[in-house]
Short mmCIF file of C-alpha atoms in Angstrom, two decimals:
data_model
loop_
_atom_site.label_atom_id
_atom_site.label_comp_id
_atom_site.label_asym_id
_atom_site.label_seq_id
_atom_site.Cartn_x
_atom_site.Cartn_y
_atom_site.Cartn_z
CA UNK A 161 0.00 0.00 0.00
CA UNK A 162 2.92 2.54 0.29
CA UNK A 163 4.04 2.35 -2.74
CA UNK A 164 0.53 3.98 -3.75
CA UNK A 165 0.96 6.48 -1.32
CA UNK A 166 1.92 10.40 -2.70
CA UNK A 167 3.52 12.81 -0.36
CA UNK A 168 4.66 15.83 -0.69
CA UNK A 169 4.08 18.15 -4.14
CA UNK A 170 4.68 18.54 -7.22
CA UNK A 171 4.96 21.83 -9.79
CA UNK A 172 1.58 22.48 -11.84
CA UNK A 173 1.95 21.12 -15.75
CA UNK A 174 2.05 24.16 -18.45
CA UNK A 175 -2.31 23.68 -18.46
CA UNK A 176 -2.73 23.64 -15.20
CA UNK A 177 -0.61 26.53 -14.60
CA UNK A 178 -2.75 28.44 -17.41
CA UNK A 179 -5.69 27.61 -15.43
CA UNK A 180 -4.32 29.25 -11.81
CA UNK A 181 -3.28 32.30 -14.41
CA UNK A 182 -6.60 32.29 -15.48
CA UNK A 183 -8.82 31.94 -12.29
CA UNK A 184 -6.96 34.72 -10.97
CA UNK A 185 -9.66 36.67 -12.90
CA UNK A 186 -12.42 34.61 -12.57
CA UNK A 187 -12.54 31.74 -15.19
CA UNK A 188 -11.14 28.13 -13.78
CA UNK A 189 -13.53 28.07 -10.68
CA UNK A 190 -16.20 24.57 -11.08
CA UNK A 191 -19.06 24.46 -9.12
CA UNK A 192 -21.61 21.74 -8.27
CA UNK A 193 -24.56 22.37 -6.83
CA UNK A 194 -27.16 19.86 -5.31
CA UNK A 195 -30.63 20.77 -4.42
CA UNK A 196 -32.24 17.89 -1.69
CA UNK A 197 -35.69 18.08 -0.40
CA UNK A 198 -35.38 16.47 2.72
CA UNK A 199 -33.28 16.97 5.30
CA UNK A 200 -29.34 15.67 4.83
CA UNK A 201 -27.23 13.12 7.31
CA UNK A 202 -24.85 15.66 7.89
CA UNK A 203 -22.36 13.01 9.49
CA UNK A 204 -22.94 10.27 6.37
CA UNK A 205 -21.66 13.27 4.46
CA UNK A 206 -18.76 14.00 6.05
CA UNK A 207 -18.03 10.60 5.62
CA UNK A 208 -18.62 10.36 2.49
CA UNK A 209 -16.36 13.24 1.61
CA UNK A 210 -13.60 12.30 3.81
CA UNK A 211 -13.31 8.50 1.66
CA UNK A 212 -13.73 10.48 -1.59
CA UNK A 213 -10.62 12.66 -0.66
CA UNK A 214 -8.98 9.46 0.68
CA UNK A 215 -9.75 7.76 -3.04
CA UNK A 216 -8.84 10.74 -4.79
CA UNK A 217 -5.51 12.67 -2.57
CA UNK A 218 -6.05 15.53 -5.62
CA UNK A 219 -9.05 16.51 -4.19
CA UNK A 220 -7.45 16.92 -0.77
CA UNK A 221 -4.60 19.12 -1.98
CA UNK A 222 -3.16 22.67 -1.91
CA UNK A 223 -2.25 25.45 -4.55
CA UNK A 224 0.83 27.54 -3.38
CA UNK A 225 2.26 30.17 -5.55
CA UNK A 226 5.54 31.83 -5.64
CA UNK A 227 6.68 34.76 -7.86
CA UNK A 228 10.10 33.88 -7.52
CA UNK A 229 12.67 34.96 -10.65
CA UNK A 230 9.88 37.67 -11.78
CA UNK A 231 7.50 34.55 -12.90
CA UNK A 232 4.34 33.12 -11.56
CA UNK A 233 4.54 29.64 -10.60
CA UNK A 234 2.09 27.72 -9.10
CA UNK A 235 2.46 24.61 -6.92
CA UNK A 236 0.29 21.40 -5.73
CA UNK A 237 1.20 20.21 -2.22
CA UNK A 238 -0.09 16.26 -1.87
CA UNK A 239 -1.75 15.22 1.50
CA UNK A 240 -0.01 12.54 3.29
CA UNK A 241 -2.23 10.23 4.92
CA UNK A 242 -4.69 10.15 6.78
CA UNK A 243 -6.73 13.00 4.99
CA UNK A 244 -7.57 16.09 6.95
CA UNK A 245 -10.94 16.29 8.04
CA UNK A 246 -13.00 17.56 5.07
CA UNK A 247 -14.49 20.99 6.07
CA UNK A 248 -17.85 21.72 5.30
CA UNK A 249 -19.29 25.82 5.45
CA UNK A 250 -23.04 25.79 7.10
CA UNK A 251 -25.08 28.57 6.41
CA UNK A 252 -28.59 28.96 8.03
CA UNK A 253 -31.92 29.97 6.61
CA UNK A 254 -31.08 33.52 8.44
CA UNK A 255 -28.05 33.55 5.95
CA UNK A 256 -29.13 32.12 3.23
CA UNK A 257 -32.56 34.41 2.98
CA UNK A 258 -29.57 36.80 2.31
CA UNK A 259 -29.05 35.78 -0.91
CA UNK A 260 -32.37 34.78 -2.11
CA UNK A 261 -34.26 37.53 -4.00
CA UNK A 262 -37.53 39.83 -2.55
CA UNK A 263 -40.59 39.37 -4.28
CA UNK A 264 -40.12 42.42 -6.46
CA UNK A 265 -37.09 40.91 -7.69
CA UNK A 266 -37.69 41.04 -11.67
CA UNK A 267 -35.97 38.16 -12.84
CA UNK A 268 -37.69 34.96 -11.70
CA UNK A 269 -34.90 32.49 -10.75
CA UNK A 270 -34.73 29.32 -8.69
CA UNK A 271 -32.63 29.27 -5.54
CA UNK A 272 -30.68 26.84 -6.48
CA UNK A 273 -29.62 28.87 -9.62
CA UNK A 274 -29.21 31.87 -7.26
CA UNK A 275 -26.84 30.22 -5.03
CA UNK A 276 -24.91 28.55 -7.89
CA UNK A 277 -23.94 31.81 -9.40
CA UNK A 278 -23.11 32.84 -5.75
CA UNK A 279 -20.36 29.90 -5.37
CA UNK A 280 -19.08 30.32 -8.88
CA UNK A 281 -18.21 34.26 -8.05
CA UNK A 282 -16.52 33.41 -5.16
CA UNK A 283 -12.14 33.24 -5.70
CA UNK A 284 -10.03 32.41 -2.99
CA UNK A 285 -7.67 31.13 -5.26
CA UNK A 286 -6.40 34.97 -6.57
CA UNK A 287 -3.27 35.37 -6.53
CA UNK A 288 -3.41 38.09 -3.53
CA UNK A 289 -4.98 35.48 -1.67
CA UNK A 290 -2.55 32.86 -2.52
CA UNK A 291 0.67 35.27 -1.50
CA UNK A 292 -0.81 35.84 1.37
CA UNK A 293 -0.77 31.99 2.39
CA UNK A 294 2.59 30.69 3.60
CA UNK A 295 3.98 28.48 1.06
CA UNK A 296 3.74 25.30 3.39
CA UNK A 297 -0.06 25.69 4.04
CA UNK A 298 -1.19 26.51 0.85
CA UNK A 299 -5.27 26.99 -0.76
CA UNK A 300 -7.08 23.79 -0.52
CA UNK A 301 -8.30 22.95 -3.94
CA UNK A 302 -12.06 21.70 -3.16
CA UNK A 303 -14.55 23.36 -0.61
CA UNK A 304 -18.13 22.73 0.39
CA UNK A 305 -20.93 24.69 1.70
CA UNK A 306 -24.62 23.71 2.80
CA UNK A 307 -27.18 26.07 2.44
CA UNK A 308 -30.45 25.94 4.64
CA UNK A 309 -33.53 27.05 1.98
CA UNK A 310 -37.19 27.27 2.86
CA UNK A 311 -39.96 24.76 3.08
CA UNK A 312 -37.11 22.31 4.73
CA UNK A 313 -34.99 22.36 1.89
CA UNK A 314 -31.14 22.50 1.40
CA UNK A 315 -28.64 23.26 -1.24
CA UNK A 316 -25.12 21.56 -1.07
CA UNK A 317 -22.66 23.35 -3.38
CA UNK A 318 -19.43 21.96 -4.65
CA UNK A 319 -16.02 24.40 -5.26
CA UNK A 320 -13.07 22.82 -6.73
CA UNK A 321 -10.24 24.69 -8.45
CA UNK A 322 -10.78 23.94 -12.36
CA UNK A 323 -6.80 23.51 -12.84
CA UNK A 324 -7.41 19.70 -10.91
CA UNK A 325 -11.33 19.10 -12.12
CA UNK A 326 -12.21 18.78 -15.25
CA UNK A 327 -15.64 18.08 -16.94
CA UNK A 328 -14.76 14.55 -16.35
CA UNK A 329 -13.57 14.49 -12.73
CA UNK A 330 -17.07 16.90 -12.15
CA UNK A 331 -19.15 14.38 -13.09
CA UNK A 332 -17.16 11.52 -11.59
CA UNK A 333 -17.12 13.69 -8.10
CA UNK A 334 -21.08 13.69 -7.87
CA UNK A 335 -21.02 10.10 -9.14
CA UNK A 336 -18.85 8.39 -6.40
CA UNK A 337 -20.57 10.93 -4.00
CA UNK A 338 -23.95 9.70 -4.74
CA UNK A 339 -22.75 5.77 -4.05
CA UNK A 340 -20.66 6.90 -1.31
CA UNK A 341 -23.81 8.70 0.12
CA UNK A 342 -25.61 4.99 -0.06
CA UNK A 343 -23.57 3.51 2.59
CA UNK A 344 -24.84 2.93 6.24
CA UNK A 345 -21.12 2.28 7.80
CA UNK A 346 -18.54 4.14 6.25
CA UNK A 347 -15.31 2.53 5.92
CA UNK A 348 -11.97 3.80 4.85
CA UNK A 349 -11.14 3.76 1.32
CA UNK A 350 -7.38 3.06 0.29
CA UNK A 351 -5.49 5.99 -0.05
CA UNK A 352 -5.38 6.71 -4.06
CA UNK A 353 -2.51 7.86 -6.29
CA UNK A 354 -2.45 11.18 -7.89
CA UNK A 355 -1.60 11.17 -12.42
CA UNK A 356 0.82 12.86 -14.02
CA UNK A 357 0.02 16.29 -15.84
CA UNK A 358 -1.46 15.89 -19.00
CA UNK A 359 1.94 17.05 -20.70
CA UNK A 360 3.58 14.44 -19.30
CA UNK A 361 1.37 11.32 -20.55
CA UNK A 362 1.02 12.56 -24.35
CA UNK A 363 2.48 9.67 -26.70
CA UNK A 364 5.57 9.81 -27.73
CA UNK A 365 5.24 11.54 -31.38
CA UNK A 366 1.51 12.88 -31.33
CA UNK A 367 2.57 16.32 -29.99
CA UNK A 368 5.39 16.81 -32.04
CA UNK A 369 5.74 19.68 -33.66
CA UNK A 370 8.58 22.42 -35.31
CA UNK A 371 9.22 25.42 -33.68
CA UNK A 372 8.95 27.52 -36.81
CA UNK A 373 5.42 25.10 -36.80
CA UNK A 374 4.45 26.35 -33.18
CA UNK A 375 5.15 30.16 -34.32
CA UNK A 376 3.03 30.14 -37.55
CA UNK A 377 0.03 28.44 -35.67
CA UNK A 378 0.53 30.97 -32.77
CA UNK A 379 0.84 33.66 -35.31
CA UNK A 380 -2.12 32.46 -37.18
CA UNK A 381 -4.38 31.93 -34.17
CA UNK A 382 -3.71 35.94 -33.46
CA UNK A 383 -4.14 36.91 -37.07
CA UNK A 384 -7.73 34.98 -37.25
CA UNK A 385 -8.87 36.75 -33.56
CA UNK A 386 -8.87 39.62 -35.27
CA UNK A 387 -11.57 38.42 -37.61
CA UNK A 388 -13.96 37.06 -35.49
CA UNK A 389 -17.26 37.92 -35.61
CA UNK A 390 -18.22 38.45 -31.89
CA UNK A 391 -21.56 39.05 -29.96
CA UNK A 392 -22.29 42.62 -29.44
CA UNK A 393 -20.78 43.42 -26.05
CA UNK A 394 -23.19 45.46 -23.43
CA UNK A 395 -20.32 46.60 -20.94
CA UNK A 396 -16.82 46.28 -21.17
CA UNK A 397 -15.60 48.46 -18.51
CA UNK A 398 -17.29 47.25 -15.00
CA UNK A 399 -15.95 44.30 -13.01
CA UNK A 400 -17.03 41.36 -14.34
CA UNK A 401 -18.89 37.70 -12.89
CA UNK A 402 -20.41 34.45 -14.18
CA UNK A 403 -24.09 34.30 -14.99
CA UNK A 404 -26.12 31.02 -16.34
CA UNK A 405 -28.67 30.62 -18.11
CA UNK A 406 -30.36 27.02 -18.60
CA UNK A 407 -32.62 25.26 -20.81
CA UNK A 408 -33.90 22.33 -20.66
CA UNK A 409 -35.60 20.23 -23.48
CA UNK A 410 -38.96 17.51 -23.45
CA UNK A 411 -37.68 13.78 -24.14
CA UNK A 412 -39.90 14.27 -27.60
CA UNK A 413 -37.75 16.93 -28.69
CA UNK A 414 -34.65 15.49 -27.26
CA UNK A 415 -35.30 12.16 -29.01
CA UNK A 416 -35.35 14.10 -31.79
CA UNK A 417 -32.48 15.94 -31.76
CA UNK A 418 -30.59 13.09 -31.00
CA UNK A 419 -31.88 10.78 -33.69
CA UNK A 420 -30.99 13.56 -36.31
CA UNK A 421 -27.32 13.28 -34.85
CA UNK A 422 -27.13 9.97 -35.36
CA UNK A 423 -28.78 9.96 -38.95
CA UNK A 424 -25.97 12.27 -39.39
CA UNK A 425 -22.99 10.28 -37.73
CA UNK A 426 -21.85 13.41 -35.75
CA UNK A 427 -21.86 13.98 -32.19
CA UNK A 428 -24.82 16.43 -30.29
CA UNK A 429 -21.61 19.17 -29.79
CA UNK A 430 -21.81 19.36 -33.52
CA UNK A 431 -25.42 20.42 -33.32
CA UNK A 432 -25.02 22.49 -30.19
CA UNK A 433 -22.32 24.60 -32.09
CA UNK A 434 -24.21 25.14 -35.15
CA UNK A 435 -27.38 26.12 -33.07
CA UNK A 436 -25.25 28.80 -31.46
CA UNK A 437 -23.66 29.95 -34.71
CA UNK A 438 -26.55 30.30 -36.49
CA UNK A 439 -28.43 31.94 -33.25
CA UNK A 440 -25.42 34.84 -33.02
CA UNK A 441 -25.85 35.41 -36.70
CA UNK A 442 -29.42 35.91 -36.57
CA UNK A 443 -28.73 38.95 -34.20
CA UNK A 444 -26.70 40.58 -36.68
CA UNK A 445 -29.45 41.03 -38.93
CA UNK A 446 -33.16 41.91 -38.39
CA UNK A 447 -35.35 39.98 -40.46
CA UNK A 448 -35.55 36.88 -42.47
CA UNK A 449 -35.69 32.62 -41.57
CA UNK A 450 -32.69 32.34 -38.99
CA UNK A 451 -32.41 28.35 -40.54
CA UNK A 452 -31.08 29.86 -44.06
CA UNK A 453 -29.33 33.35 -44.60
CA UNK A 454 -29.21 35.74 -47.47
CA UNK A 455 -26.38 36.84 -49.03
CA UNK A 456 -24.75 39.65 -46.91
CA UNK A 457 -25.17 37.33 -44.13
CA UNK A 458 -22.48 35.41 -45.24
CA UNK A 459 -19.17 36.45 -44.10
CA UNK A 460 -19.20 36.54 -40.58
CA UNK A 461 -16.07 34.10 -38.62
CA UNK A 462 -16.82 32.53 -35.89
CA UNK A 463 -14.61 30.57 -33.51
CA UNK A 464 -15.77 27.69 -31.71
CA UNK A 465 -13.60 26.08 -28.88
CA UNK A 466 -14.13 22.25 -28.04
CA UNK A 467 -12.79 20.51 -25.35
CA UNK A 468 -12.34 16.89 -25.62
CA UNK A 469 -11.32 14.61 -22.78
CA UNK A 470 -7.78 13.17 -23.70
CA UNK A 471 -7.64 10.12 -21.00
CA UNK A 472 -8.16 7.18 -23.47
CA UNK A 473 -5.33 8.51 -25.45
CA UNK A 474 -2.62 8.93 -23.36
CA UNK A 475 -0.15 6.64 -22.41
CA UNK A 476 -0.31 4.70 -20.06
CA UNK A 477 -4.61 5.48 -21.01
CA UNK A 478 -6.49 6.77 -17.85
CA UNK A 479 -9.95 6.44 -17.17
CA UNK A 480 -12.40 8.56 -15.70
CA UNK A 481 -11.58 7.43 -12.09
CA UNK A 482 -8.06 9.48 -12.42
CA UNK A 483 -9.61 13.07 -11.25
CA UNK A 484 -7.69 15.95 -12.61
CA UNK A 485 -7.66 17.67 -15.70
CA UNK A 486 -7.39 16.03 -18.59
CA UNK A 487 -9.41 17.86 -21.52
CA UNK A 488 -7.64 19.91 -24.28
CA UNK A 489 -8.77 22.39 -26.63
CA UNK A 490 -9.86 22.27 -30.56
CA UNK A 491 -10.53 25.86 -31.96
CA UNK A 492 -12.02 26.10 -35.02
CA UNK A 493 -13.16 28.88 -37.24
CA UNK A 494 -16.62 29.02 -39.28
CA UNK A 495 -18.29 30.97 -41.56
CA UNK A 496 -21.88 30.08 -42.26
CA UNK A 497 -22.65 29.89 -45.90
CA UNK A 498 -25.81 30.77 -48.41
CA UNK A 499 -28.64 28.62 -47.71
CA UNK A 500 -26.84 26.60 -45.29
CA UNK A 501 -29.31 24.83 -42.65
CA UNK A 502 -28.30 24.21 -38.97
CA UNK A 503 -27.55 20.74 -39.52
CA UNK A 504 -25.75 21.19 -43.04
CA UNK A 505 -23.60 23.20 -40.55
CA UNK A 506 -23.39 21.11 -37.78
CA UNK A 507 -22.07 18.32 -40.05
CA UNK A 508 -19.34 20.48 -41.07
CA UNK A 509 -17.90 21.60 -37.61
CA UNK A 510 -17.91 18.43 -36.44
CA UNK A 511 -16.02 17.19 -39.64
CA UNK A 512 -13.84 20.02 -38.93
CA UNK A 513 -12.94 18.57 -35.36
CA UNK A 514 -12.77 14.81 -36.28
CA UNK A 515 -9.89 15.93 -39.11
CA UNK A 516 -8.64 18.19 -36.43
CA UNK A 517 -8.16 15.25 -33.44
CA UNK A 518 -7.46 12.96 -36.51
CA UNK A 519 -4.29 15.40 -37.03
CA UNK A 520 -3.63 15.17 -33.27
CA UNK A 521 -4.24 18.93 -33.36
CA UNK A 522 -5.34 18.71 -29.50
CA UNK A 523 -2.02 17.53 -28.72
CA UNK A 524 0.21 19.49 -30.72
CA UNK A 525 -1.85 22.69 -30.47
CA UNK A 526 -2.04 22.17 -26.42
CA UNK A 527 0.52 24.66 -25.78
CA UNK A 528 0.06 27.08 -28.56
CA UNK A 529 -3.47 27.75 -26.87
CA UNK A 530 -2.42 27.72 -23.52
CA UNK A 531 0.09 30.21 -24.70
CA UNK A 532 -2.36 32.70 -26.16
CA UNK A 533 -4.70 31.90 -22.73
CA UNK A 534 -1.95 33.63 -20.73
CA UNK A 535 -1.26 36.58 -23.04
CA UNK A 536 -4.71 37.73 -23.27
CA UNK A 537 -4.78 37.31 -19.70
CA UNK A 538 -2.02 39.57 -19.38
CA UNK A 539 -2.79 41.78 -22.37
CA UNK A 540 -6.76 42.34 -22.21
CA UNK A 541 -5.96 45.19 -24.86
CA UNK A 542 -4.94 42.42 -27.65
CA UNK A 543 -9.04 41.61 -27.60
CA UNK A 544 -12.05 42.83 -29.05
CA UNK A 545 -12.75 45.86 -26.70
CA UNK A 546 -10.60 44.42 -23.63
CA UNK A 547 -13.27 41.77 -23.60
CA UNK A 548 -11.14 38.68 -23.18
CA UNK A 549 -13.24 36.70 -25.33
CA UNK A 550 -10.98 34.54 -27.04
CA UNK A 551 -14.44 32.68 -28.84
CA UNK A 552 -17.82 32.76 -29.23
CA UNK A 553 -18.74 29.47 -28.20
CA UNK A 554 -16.78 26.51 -26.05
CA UNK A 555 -18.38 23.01 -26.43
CA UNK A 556 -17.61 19.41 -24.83
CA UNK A 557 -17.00 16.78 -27.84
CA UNK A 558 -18.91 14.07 -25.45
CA UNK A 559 -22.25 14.84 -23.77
CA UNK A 560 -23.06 13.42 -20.26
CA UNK A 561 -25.69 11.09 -19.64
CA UNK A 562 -27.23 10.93 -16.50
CA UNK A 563 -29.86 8.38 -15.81
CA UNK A 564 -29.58 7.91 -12.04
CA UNK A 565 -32.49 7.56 -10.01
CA UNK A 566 -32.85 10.55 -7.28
CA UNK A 567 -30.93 9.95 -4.39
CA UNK A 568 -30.92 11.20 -0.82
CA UNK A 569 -33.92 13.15 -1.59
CA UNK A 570 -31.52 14.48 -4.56
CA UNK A 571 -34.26 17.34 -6.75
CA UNK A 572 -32.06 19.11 -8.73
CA UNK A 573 -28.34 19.79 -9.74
CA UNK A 574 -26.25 22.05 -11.52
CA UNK A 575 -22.83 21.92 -12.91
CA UNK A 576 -20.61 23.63 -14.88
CA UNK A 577 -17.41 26.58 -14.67
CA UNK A 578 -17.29 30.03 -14.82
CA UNK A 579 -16.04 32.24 -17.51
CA UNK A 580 -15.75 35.84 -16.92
CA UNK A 581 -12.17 35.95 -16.59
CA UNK A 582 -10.96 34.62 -20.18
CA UNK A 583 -12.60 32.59 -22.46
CA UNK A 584 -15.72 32.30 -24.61
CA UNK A 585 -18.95 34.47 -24.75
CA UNK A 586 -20.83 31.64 -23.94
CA UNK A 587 -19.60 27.69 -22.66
CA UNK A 588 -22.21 25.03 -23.08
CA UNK A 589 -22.61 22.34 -20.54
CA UNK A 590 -24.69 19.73 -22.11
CA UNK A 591 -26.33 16.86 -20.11
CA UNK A 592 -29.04 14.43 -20.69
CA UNK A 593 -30.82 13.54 -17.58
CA UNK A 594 -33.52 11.01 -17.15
CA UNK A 595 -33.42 11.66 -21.34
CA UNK A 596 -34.30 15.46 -21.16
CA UNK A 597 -31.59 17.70 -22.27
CA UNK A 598 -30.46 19.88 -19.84
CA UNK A 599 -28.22 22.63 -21.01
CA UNK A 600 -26.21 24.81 -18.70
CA UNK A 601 -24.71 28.55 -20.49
CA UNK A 602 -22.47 30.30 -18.66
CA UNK A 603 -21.58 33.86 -19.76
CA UNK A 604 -19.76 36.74 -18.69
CA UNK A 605 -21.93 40.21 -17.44
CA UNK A 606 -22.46 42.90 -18.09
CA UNK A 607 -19.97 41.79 -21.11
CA UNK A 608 -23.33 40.29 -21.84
CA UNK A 609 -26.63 40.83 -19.92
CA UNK A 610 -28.86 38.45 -18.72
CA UNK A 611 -31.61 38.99 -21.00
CA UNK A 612 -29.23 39.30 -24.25
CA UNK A 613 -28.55 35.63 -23.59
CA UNK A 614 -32.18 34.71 -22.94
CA UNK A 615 -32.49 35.67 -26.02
CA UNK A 616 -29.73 33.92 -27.50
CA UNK A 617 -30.02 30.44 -25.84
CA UNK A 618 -34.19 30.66 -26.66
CA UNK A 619 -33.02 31.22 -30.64
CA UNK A 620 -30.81 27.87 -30.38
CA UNK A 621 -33.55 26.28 -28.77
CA UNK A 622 -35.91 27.63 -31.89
CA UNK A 623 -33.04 26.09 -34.28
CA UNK A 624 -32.49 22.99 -33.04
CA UNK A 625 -36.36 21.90 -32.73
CA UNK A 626 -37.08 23.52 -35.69
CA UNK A 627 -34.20 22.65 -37.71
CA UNK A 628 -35.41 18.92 -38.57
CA UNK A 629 -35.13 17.09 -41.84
#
């Protein structure tokens, strides 16, 4: 069993550190929020927690930083065992009724959304925060609150530092939770090992590439952002946060969708992308059937950002019970063309991205974009309007399926990461649930408002039901 045992730390891998660059100003924070409608074993919970840290030591870890030699570096310091005790923020219906909103609030949304977009706006992981911790404590990486609601409800909420939980570990986090959460006696798990960086585990070969190779792609990148057709910004000068909005779809229409994906042989990203294309092109003009565009329509580039999950091809492979992060980025640039329908679109993004993983492009492109991550970061000027949008959209390339049955009086959950530091106008977190879609948006504001996306995600909706062959 020692042998499987990690002490100690190690540095942060070139994507991880571009995520602790990055959450510095917001984007990089996950959140997970659980609605229950009963009343929660506090003490199975704790439990529970505790074992999944003890399976998974990443989870129990620390972020130092140090800007030794004039250069940000970031560190993760690995638990020894046992585990700490897993801390977990209580906040009473007294505290909670802080947050909720009066009844001449305007905008009608559920608690649970409230107080998600509450723990996605919260950062202790800036780097003022993190120089202020001595270097041997460090930040944790994970946090949980519980929130007491009305009518006997409760809301358990999730934080984990986006640089060590990706879209898979998210999912696998509420998943071992959930069976963890089943147990009566709670006994201690083995103590788990923590991967490599992603860097590190890339086959020999796939991410090879010439450095005259690496400047013309980073130049080209930068030449292209130029181009981009973005969505019309409301503010670009106050402080920004993450705001979602969701949407969720009948099985019918679902069914649907899904069918015409497979008819297709292209994944539901590919559809989800063209939907948002076609919906941010039908705001720049004012009239006509946003399925097929006149002339001066055509034109507009967008760029669309898709993050696959790179565990099956690594070596040695991983699977989705080695937590960290593990996704890299495809970008790819479209232009919608004369009396092109959604899913004549769709077809070709996701053509686009099968050549592009075909070419190993999200391997020898990993750097390159993790590159141009940090420099907008640290020159907002070389964007649209000091906007930091480096996209329109961001996509997964695999959709999550949830068909658990409710658990633990389990209502309701949310998922997803924020993005009002750097990143897209608008990241798509796609889940079907029970065999409903269930879309999460998250968006920066006032880049964007509230309603401009209500707008936008309700035209995608109109596209993608309406879009059938």
């Amino acid at each position: 069993m020692s042998d499987r045992i990690i002490t100690g730390g190690r540095p942060m891998g070139k994507t991880e550190q571009s995520w602790c660059k990055a959450v510095s100003c917001g984007t990089g924070t996950t959140v997970l929020s659980l609605l229950l409608s009963k009343p929660l074993n506090i003490t199975h919970l704790h439990n529970a927690l505790q074992n999944l840290q003890n399976s998974h030591p990443i989870l129990a870890s620390k972020i130092t930083y140090s800007s030794a030699a004039g250069a940000a570096a970031f560190s993760l310091i690995i638990p020894s065992t046992p585990v700490p005790p897993f801390k977990l923020n209580s906040f009473p219906l007294s505290s909670t009724s802080k947050l909720l909103p009066t009844s001449n609030n305007a905008v009608s949304l559920s608690h649970l959304h409230i107080i998600h977009e509450h723990e996605m706006n919260i950062n202790p992981w800036s780097i003022p925060n993190l120089s202020s911790t001595s270097s041997s404590s460090g930040v944790p990486v994970f946090f949980g609150s519980l929130y007491e609601l009305p009518e006997g409800k409760c809301a358990v909420v999730f934080r984990l530092h986006t640089a060590v939980c990706d879209r898979t570990t998210a999912v696998g986090v509420l998943r071992e939770l959930k069976e963890l959460m089943k147990e009566v006696e709670m006994e201690n798990s083995c103590f788990g090992k923590v991967s490599l960086v992603i860097e590190d585990l890339v086959p020999v070969g796939k991410a090879k590439k010439a450095i005259w190779a690496h400047g013309l792609d980073i130049l080209g990148y930068s030449v292209n952002s130029l181009r981009f057709t973005n969505l019309k910004f409301k503010d670009v000068s106050e402080p920004r946060c993450s705001q979602v909005v969701r949407l969720q779809l009948s099985k019918q229409d679902t069914s649907q969708i899904l069918a015409d994906c497979k008819l297709r042989g292209i994944k539901l990203c590919g559809a989800l992308a063209a939907a948002g294309v076609m919906a941010a092109q039908s705001g720049q003009r004012n009239s006509g059937d946003p399925l097929q565009y006149k002339q001066n329509s055509v034109g507009n580039k967008y760029a669309i950002v898709t993050l696959t999950d790179c565990r099956t091809d690594l070596e040695p492979p991983l699977s989705s019970h080695n937590f960290g992060f593990y996704h890299s980025a495809i970008m790819t640039m479209h232009v919608v063309k004369r009396g092109e329908t959604v899913w004549d679109l769709a077809e070709r993004i996701y053509t686009s991205l099968s050549n592009s993983k075909l070419s190993n492009k999200h391997f020898t492109d990993m750097s390159d974009l993790n590159f141009l991550m940090c420099k907008a970061i640290e020159n907002p000027s070389l964007t649209p309007h000091s906007s930091l949008r480096t996209s329109l959209m961001c996509v997964f390339e695999d959709t999550v399926v949830d068909n658990s049955e409710s658990q633990f009086g389990l209502e309701d959950f949310i998922g997803c990461a924020s993005t009002h530091g750097v990143g897209p106008s608008i990241a798509v977190f796609d889940t079907i649930r029970d065999g409903k879609l269930d879309i999460v948006f998250v968006y920066p504001s006032p880049l964007h408002s509230r309603e401009q996306m209500g707008r936008m995600v309700e035209e995608m909706k109109r596209v993608l039901v309406e879009g059938r062959t």
